[in-house]
Coordinates of C-alpha atoms and ligand atoms in Angstrom, one line a residue:
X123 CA 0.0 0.0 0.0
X124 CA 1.2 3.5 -0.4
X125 CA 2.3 5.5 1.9
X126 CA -0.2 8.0 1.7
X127 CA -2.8 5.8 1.3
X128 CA -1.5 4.0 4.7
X129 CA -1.3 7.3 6.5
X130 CA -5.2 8.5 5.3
X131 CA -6.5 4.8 6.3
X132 CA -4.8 5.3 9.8
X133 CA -6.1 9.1 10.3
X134 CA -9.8 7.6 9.1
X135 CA -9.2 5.0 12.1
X136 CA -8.0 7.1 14.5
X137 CA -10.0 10.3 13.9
X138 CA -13.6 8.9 12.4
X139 CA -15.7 11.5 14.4
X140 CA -13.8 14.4 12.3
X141 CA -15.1 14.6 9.6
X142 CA -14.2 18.3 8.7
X143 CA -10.2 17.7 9.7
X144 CA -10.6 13.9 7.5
X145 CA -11.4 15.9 4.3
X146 CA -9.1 18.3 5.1
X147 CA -6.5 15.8 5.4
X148 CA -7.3 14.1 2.3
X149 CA -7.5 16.8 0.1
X150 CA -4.2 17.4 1.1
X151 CA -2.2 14.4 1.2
X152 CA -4.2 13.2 -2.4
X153 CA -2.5 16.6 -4.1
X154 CA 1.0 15.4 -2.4
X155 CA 0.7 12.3 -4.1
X156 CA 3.7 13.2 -6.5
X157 CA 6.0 14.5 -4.1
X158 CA 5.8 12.0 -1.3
X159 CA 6.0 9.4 -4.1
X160 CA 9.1 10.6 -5.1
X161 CA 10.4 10.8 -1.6
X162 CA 8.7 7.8 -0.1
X163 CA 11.7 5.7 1.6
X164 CA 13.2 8.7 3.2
X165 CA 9.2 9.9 4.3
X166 CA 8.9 6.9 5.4
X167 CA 11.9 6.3 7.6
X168 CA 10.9 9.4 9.4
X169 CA 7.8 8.7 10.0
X170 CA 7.1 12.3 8.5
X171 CA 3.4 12.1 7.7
X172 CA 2.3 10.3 11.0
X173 CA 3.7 13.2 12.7
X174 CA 2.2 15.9 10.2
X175 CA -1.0 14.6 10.6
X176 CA -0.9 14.7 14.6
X177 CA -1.0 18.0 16.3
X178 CA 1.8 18.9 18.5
X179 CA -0.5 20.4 21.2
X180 CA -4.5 20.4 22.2
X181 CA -5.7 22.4 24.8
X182 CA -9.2 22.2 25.8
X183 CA -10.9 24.4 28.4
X184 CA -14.0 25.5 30.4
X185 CA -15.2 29.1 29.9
X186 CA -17.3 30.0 32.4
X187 CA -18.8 34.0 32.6
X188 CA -21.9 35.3 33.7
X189 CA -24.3 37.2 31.1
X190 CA -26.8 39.9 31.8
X191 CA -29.3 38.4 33.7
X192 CA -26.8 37.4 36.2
X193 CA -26.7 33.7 34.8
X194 CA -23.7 31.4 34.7
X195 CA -23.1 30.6 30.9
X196 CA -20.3 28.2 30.4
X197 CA -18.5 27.5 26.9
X198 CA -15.7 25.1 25.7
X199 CA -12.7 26.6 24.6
X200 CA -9.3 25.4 22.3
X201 CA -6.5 25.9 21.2
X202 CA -4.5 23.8 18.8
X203 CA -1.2 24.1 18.5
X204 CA -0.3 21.9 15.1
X205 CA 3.2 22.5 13.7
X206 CA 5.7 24.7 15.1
X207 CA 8.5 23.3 12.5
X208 CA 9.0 26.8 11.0
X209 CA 8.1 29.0 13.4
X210 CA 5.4 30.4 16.8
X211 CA 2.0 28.9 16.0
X212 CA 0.0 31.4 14.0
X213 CA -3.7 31.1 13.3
X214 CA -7.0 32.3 14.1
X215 CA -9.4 32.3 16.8
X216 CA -13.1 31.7 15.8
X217 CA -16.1 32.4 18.0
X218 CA -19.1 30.4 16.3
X219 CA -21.8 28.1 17.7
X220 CA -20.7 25.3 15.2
X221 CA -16.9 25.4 16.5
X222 CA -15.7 21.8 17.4
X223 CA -12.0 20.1 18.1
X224 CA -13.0 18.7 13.7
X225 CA -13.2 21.7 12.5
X226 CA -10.3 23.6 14.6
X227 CA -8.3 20.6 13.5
X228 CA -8.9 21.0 9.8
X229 CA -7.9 24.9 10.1
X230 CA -4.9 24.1 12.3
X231 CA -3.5 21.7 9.4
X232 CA -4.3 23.8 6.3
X233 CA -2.9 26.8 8.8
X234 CA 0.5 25.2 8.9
X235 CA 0.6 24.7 4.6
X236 CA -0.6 28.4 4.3
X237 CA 1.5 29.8 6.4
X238 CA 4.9 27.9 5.0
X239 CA 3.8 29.4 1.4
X240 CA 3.3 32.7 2.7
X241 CA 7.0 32.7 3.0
X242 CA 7.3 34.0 6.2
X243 CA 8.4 32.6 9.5
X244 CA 5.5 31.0 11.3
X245 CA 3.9 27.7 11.8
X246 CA 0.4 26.3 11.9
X247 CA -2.4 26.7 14.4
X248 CA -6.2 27.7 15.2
X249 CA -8.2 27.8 18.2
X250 CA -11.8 29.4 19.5
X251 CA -14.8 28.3 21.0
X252 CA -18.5 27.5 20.6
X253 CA -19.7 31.1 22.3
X254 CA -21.7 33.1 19.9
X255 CA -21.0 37.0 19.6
X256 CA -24.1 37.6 17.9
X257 CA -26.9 39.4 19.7
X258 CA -24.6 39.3 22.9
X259 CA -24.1 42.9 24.7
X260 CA -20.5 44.4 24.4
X261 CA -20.5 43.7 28.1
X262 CA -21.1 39.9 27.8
X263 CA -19.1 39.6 24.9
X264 CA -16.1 40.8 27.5
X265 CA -17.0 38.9 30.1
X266 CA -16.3 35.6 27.7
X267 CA -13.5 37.4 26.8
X268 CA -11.8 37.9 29.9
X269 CA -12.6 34.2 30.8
X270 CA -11.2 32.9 28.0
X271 CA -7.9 34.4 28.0
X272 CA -7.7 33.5 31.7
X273 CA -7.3 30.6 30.5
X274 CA -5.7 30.4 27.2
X275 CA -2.3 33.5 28.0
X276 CA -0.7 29.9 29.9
X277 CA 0.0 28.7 26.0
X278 CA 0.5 31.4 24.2
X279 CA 3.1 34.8 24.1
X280 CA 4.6 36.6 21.3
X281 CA 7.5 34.1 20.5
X282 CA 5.6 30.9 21.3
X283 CA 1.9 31.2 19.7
X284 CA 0.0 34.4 18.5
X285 CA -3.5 34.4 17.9
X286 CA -5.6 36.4 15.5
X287 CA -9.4 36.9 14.6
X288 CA -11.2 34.4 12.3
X289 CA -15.3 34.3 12.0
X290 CA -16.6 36.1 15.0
X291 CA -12.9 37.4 16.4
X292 CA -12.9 41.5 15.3
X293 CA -11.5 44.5 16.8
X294 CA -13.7 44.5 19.6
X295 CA -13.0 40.6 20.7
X296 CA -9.2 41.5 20.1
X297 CA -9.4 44.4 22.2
X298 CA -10.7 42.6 24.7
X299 CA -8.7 39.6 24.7
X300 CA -5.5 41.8 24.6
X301 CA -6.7 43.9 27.8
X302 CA -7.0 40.6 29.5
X303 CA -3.6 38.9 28.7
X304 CA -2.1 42.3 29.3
X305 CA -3.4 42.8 33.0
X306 CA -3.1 38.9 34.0
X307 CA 1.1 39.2 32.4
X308 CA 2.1 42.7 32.9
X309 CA 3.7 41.9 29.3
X310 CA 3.3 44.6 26.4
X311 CA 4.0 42.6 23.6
X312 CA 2.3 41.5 20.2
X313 CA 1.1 38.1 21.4
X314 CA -1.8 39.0 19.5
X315 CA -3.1 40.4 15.9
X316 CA -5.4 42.4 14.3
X317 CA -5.4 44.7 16.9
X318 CA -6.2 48.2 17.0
X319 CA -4.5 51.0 15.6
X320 CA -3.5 52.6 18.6
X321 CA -2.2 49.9 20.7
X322 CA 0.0 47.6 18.0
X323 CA -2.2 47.1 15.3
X324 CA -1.4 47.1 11.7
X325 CA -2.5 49.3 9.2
X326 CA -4.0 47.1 5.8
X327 CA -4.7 44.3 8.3
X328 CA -8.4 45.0 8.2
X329 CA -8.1 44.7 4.9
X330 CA -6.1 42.0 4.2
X331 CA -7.5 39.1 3.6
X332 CA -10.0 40.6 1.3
X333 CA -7.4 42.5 -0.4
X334 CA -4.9 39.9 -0.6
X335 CA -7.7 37.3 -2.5
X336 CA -8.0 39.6 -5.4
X337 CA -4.6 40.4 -5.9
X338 CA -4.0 36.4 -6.5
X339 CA -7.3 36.4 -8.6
X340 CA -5.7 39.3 -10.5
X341 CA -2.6 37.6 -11.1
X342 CA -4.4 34.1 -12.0
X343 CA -7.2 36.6 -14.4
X344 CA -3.7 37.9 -16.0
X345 CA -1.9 34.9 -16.7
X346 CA -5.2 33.6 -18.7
X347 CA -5.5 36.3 -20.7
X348 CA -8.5 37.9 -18.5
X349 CA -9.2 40.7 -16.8
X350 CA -11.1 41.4 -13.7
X351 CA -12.6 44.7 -14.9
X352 CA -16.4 44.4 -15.7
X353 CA -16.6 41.2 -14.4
X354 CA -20.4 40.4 -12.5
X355 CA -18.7 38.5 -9.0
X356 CA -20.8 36.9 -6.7
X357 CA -19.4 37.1 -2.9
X358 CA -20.9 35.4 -0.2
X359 CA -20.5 36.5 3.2
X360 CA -20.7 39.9 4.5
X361 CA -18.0 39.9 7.4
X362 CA -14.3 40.8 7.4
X363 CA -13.2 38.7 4.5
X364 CA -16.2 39.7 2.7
X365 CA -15.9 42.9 2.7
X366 CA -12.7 43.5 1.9
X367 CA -13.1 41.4 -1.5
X368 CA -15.8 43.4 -2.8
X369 CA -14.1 46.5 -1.9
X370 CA -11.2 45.8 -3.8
X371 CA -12.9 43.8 -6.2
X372 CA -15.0 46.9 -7.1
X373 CA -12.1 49.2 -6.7
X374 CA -10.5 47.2 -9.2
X375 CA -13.5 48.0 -12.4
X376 CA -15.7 44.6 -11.3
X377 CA -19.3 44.6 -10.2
X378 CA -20.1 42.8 -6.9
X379 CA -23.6 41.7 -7.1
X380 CA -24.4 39.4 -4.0
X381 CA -23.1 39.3 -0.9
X382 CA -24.3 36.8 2.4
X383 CA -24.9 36.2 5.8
X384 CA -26.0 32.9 7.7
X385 CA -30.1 33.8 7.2
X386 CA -29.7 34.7 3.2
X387 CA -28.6 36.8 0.1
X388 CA -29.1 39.8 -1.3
X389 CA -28.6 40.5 -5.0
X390 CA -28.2 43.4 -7.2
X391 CA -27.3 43.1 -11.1
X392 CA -26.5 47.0 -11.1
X393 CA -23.5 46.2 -7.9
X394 CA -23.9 46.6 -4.4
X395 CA -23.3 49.7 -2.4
X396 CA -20.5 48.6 -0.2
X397 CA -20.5 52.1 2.5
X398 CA -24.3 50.9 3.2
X399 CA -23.2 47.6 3.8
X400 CA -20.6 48.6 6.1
X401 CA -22.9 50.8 7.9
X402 CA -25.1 48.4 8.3
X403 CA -22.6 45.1 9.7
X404 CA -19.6 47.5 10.9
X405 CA -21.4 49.8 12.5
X406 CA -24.9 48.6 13.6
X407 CA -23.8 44.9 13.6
X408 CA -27.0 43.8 11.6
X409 CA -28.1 41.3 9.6
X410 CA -27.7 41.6 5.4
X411 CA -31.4 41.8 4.4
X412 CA -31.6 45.5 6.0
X413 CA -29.7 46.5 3.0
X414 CA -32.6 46.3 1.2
X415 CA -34.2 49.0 2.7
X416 CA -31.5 51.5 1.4
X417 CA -31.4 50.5 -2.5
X418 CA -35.0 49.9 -5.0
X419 CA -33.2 47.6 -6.9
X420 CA -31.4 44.9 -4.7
X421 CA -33.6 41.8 -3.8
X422 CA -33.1 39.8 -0.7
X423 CA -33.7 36.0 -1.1
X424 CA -34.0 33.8 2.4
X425 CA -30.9 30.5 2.6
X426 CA -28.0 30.8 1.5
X427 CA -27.3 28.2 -0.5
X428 CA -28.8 29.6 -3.6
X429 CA -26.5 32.3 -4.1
X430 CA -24.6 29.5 -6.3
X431 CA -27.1 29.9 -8.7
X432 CA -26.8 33.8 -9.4
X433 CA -25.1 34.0 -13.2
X434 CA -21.5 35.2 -12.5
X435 CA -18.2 35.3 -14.9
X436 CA -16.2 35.2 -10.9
X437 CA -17.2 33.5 -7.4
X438 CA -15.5 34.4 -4.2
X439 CA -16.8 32.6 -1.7
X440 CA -15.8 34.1 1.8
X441 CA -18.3 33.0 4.4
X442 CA -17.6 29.9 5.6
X443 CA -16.6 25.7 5.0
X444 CA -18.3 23.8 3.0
X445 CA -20.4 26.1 1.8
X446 CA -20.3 25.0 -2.1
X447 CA -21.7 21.8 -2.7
X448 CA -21.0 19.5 -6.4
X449 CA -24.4 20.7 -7.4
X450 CA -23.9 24.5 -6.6
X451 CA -20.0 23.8 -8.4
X452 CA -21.9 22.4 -11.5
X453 CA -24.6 25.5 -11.4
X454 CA -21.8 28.3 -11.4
X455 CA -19.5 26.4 -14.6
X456 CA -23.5 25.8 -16.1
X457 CA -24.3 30.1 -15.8
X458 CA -20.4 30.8 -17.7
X459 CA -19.0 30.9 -14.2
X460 CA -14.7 31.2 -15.4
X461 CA -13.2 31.4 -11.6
X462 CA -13.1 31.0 -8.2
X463 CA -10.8 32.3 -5.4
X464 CA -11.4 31.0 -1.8
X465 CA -11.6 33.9 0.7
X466 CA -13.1 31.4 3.1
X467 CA -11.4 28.0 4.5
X468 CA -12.2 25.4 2.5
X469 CA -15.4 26.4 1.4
X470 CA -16.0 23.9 -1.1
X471 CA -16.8 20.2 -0.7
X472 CA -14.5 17.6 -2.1
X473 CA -17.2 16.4 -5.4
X474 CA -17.0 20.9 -6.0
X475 CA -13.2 20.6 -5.8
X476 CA -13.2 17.8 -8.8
X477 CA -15.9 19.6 -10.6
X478 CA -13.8 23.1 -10.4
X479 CA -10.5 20.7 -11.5
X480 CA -12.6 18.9 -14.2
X481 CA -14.1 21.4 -15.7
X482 CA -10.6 23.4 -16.0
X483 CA -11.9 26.9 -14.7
X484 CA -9.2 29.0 -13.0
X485 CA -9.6 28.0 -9.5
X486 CA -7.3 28.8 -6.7
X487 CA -8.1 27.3 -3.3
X488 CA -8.2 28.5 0.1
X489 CA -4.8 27.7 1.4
X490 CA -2.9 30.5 -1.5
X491 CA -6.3 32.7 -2.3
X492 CA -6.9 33.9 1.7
X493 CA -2.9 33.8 2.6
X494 CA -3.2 37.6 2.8
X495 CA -4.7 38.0 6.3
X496 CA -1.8 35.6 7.8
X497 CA 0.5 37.4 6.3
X498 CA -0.3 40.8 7.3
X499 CA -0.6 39.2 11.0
X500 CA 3.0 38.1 10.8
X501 CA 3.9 41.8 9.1
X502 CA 1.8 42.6 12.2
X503 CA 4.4 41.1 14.4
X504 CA 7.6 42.1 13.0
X505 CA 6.0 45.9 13.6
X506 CA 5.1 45.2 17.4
X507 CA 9.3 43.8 17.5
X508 CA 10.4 46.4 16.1
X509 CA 8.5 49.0 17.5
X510 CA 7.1 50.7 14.6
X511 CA 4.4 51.5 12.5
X512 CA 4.6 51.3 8.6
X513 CA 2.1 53.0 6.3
X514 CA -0.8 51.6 5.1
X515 CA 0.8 51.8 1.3
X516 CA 3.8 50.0 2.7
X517 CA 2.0 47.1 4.4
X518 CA -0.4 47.0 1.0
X519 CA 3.1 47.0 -1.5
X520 CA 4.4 44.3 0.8
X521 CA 0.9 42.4 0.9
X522 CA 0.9 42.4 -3.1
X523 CA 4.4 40.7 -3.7
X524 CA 3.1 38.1 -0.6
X525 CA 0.7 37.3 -3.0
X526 CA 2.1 37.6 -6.1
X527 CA 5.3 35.3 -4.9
X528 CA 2.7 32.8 -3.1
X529 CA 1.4 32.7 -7.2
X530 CA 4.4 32.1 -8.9
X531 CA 5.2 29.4 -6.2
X532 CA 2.0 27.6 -6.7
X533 CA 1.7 27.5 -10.0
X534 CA 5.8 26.5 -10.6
X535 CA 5.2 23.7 -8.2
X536 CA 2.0 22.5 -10.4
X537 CA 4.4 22.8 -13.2
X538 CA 6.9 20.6 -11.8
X539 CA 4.6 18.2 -10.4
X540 CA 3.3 17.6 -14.0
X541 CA -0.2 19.4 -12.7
X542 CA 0.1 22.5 -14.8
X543 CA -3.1 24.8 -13.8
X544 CA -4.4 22.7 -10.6
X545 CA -3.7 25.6 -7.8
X546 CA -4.7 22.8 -5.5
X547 CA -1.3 20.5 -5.8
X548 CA 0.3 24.0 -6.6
X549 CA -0.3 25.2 -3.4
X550 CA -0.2 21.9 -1.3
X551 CA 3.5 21.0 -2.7
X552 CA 5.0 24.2 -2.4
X553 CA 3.4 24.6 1.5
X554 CA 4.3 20.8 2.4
X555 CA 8.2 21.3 0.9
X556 CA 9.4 23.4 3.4
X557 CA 7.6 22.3 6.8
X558 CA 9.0 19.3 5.4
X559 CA 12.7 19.8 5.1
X560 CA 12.0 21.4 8.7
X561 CA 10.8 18.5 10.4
X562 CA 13.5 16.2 8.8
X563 CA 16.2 19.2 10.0
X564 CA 14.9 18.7 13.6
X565 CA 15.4 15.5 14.1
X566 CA 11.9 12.9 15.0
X567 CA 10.4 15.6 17.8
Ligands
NDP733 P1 -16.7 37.2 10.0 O1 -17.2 36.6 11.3 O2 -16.3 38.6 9.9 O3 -17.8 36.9 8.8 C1 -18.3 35.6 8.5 C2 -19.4 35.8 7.5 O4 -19.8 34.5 7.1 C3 -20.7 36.4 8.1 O5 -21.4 37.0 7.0 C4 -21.4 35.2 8.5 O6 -22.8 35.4 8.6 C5 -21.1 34.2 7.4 N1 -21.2 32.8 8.0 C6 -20.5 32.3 9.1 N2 -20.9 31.0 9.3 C7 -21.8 30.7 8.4 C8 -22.5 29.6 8.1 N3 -22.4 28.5 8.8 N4 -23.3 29.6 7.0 C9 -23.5 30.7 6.2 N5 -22.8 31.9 6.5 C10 -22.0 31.9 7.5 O7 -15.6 36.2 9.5 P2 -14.4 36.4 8.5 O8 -14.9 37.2 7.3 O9 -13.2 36.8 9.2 O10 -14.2 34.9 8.0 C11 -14.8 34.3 6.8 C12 -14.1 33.1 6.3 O11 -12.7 33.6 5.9 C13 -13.8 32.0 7.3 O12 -13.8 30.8 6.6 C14 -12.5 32.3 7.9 O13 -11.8 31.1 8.4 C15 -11.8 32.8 6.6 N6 -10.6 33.6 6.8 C16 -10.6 34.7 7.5 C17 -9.4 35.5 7.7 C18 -9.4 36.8 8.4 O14 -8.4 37.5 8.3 N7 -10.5 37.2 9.0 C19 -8.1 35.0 7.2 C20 -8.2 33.8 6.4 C21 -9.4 33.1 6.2 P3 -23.5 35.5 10.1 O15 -23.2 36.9 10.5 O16 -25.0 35.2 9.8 O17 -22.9 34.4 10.9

């Protein structure tokens, strides 16, 4: 049997209640096919893909804080600390109902390839917890916060782990989090990003995740002879990620025409108004379908999942995993849909992965398309060292050669892989390669 194969049967065994972390696994280790084959005695000796496939670290917590009413509310909180071959754990924190140790799992794996082809210094991890921001006073939301990080600042610190913001983790649950680890440590440091501007943040880091997925898409438009201008793109979403697309999406001559939130769509052929939008989930923190109470022409439609079936020429979907099914995949390449760039973490199902592959639309996945955020973060942390602040335009100039470099390094590892075009073993190879040579440099630990 091969190696990989071995290696997938003993993660199915081992982790069969995962079923988020077993496709993510999969996905990756099928792309890596080629590289491990060519490598497979050496692999082997090491035991290099047991150990890639187990995390270094779990922690797992109780969050207990007391809401409004006075009533003890108690959540479960993680942090997974994957791979730390090439540097301080690095990965977001998400604040969701749905979160679980699966799904925490699968973004602390594809964390540690994403961060490796970002180029920059820093390994793979995740964390969060099943509390759920929304609808929650700003009091309550500190209250979890506080409890939380009472917890988690014994794990992490600016040279051993540094958490970010994912879905439900923004300024204000930064801010919070920070105030905590801050008091409990008596440490000023950047053990955290995303923060705010005036104590450590980053300028552009807002932006850049958004940002970040349509310079790639740009770069992948260009090298196939297309161009993003004009272009009807259908984002779904309506959060950080989501935001930030459209804006520079729009910014860039296309026409954003949907964007999402959990309860539905809303979609307008003549392009959205993006300052209403932020107005509306910035500011008032409300729901997507009171957008249509500022515009005549924008409908809202209730569910989500029918947003796949709005005729687009590009799809960036940047809500959540999972969220594009094989039937959706087929309906976009059916309506002339030409590409996809993932601003969310693996938002499409394995059967929509082979249809984008099949079908040969420009498709670059999650793990190169979203890379901008990360990278920022760790731009984030070389600032807080250094005690400085760069300018916006520098952190943007330094955030476009991120992604144009982590495009050039996908698409030259497709090449030599024999996989010209698939973004998917593209990116996979040229993440694994160097958390690879790491772990063989450091000896079986
Ligand atoms: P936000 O919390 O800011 O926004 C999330 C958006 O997705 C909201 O509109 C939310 O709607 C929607 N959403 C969340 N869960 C679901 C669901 N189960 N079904 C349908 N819609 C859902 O998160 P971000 O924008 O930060 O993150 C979005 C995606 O991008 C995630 O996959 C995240 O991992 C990924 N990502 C984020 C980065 C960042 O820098 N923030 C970096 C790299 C990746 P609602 O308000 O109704 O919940």
């Amino acid at each position: 049997m091969s190696y990989v194969d071995e290696i997938y049967l003993q993660v199915e065994k081992k982790d069969s209640h995962e079923p988020e972390f077993l496709q993510a696994v999969k996905e990756v280790l099928e792309s890596l096919r080629p590289v491990i084959e060519a490598n497979e005695d050496k692999y082997r000796a090491e035991g290099l893909l047991e150990r890639m496939v187990e995390p270094e670290r779990i922690v797992m917590f109780r969050v207990p804080w007391v809401d409004d009413n006075g009533k003890v509310q108690v959540n479960r909180g993680y942090r997974i600390q994957f791979n730390s071959a090439i540097g301080p754990y690095k990965g977001g924190l998400r604040f969701h109902p749905s979160v679980n140790l699966s799904i925490l799992k699968f973004l602390a794996f594809e964390q540690t390839f994403k961060n490796s082809l970002s180029g920059l210094p820093i390994g793979g991890g995740k964390g969060g917890s099943d509390f759920d921001p929304k609808f929650k006073s700003d009091r309550e939301v500190m209250a979890f916060c506080q409890s939380f990080m009472t917890e988690l600042y014994k794990h992490i610190g600016a040279n051993c782990d540094v958490p970010a913001g994912d879905i439900g983790v923004g300024a204000r649950e930064i801010g919070y989090l920070y105030g905590q680890y801050k008091r409990i440590t008596g440490l000023y440091e950047g053990v955290l990003t995303g923060k705010g501007l005036t104590y450590g943040g980053s300028l552009a880091r807002k932006e850049a995740t958004g940002y970040g997925l349509v310079y790639i898409l740009d770069e992948m438009l260009k090298a196939a002879g297309k161009n993003i201008e004009d272009a009807r793109v259908v984002i779904s979403g309506s959060g950080n990620v989501a935001i930030y697309a459209a804006e520079k999406a729009m910014q860039m001559g296309a026409k954003v025409i949907t964007l999402s939130d959990s309860n539905g769509y809303i979609y307008d052929e003549n392009g959205i108004n993006l300052d209403i939008v932020k107005e509306i989930k910035e500011v008032r923190r409300g729901r997507i379908k009171e957008y249509t109470a500022f515009s005549d022409t924008a409908k809202y439609v209730e569910g989500c999942k029918n947003i796949w079936q709005v005729p687009c020429d590009i799809a960036l979907p940047c809500a959540t995993q999972n969220e594009i099914d094989r039937e959706s995949a087929l309906k976009l390449i059916e309506n002339g849909c030409y590409a996809v760039a993932e601003g969310a973490n693996m938002p499409a199902e394995l059967g929509a992965v082979d249809v984008f592959l099949e079908s040969k639309i420009l498709y670059m996945p999650s793990k190169a398309a979203n890379a901008g955020g990360v990278s920022v973060s760790a731009l984030e942390m070389s600032q807080n060292s250094e005690r400085l602040s760069w300018s916006f335009e520098k952190v943007d100039e330094e955030l476009k050669n991120i992604m144009s470099n982590i495009y050039r390094k996908t698409s030259e590892a497709a090449v030599k892989y024999g996989h010209e075009g698939n973004f998917v073993v593209g990116a996979n190879i040229a993440g694994f390669e160097k958390v690879a040579e790491a772990m063989l440099a450091q000896g079986i630990c």
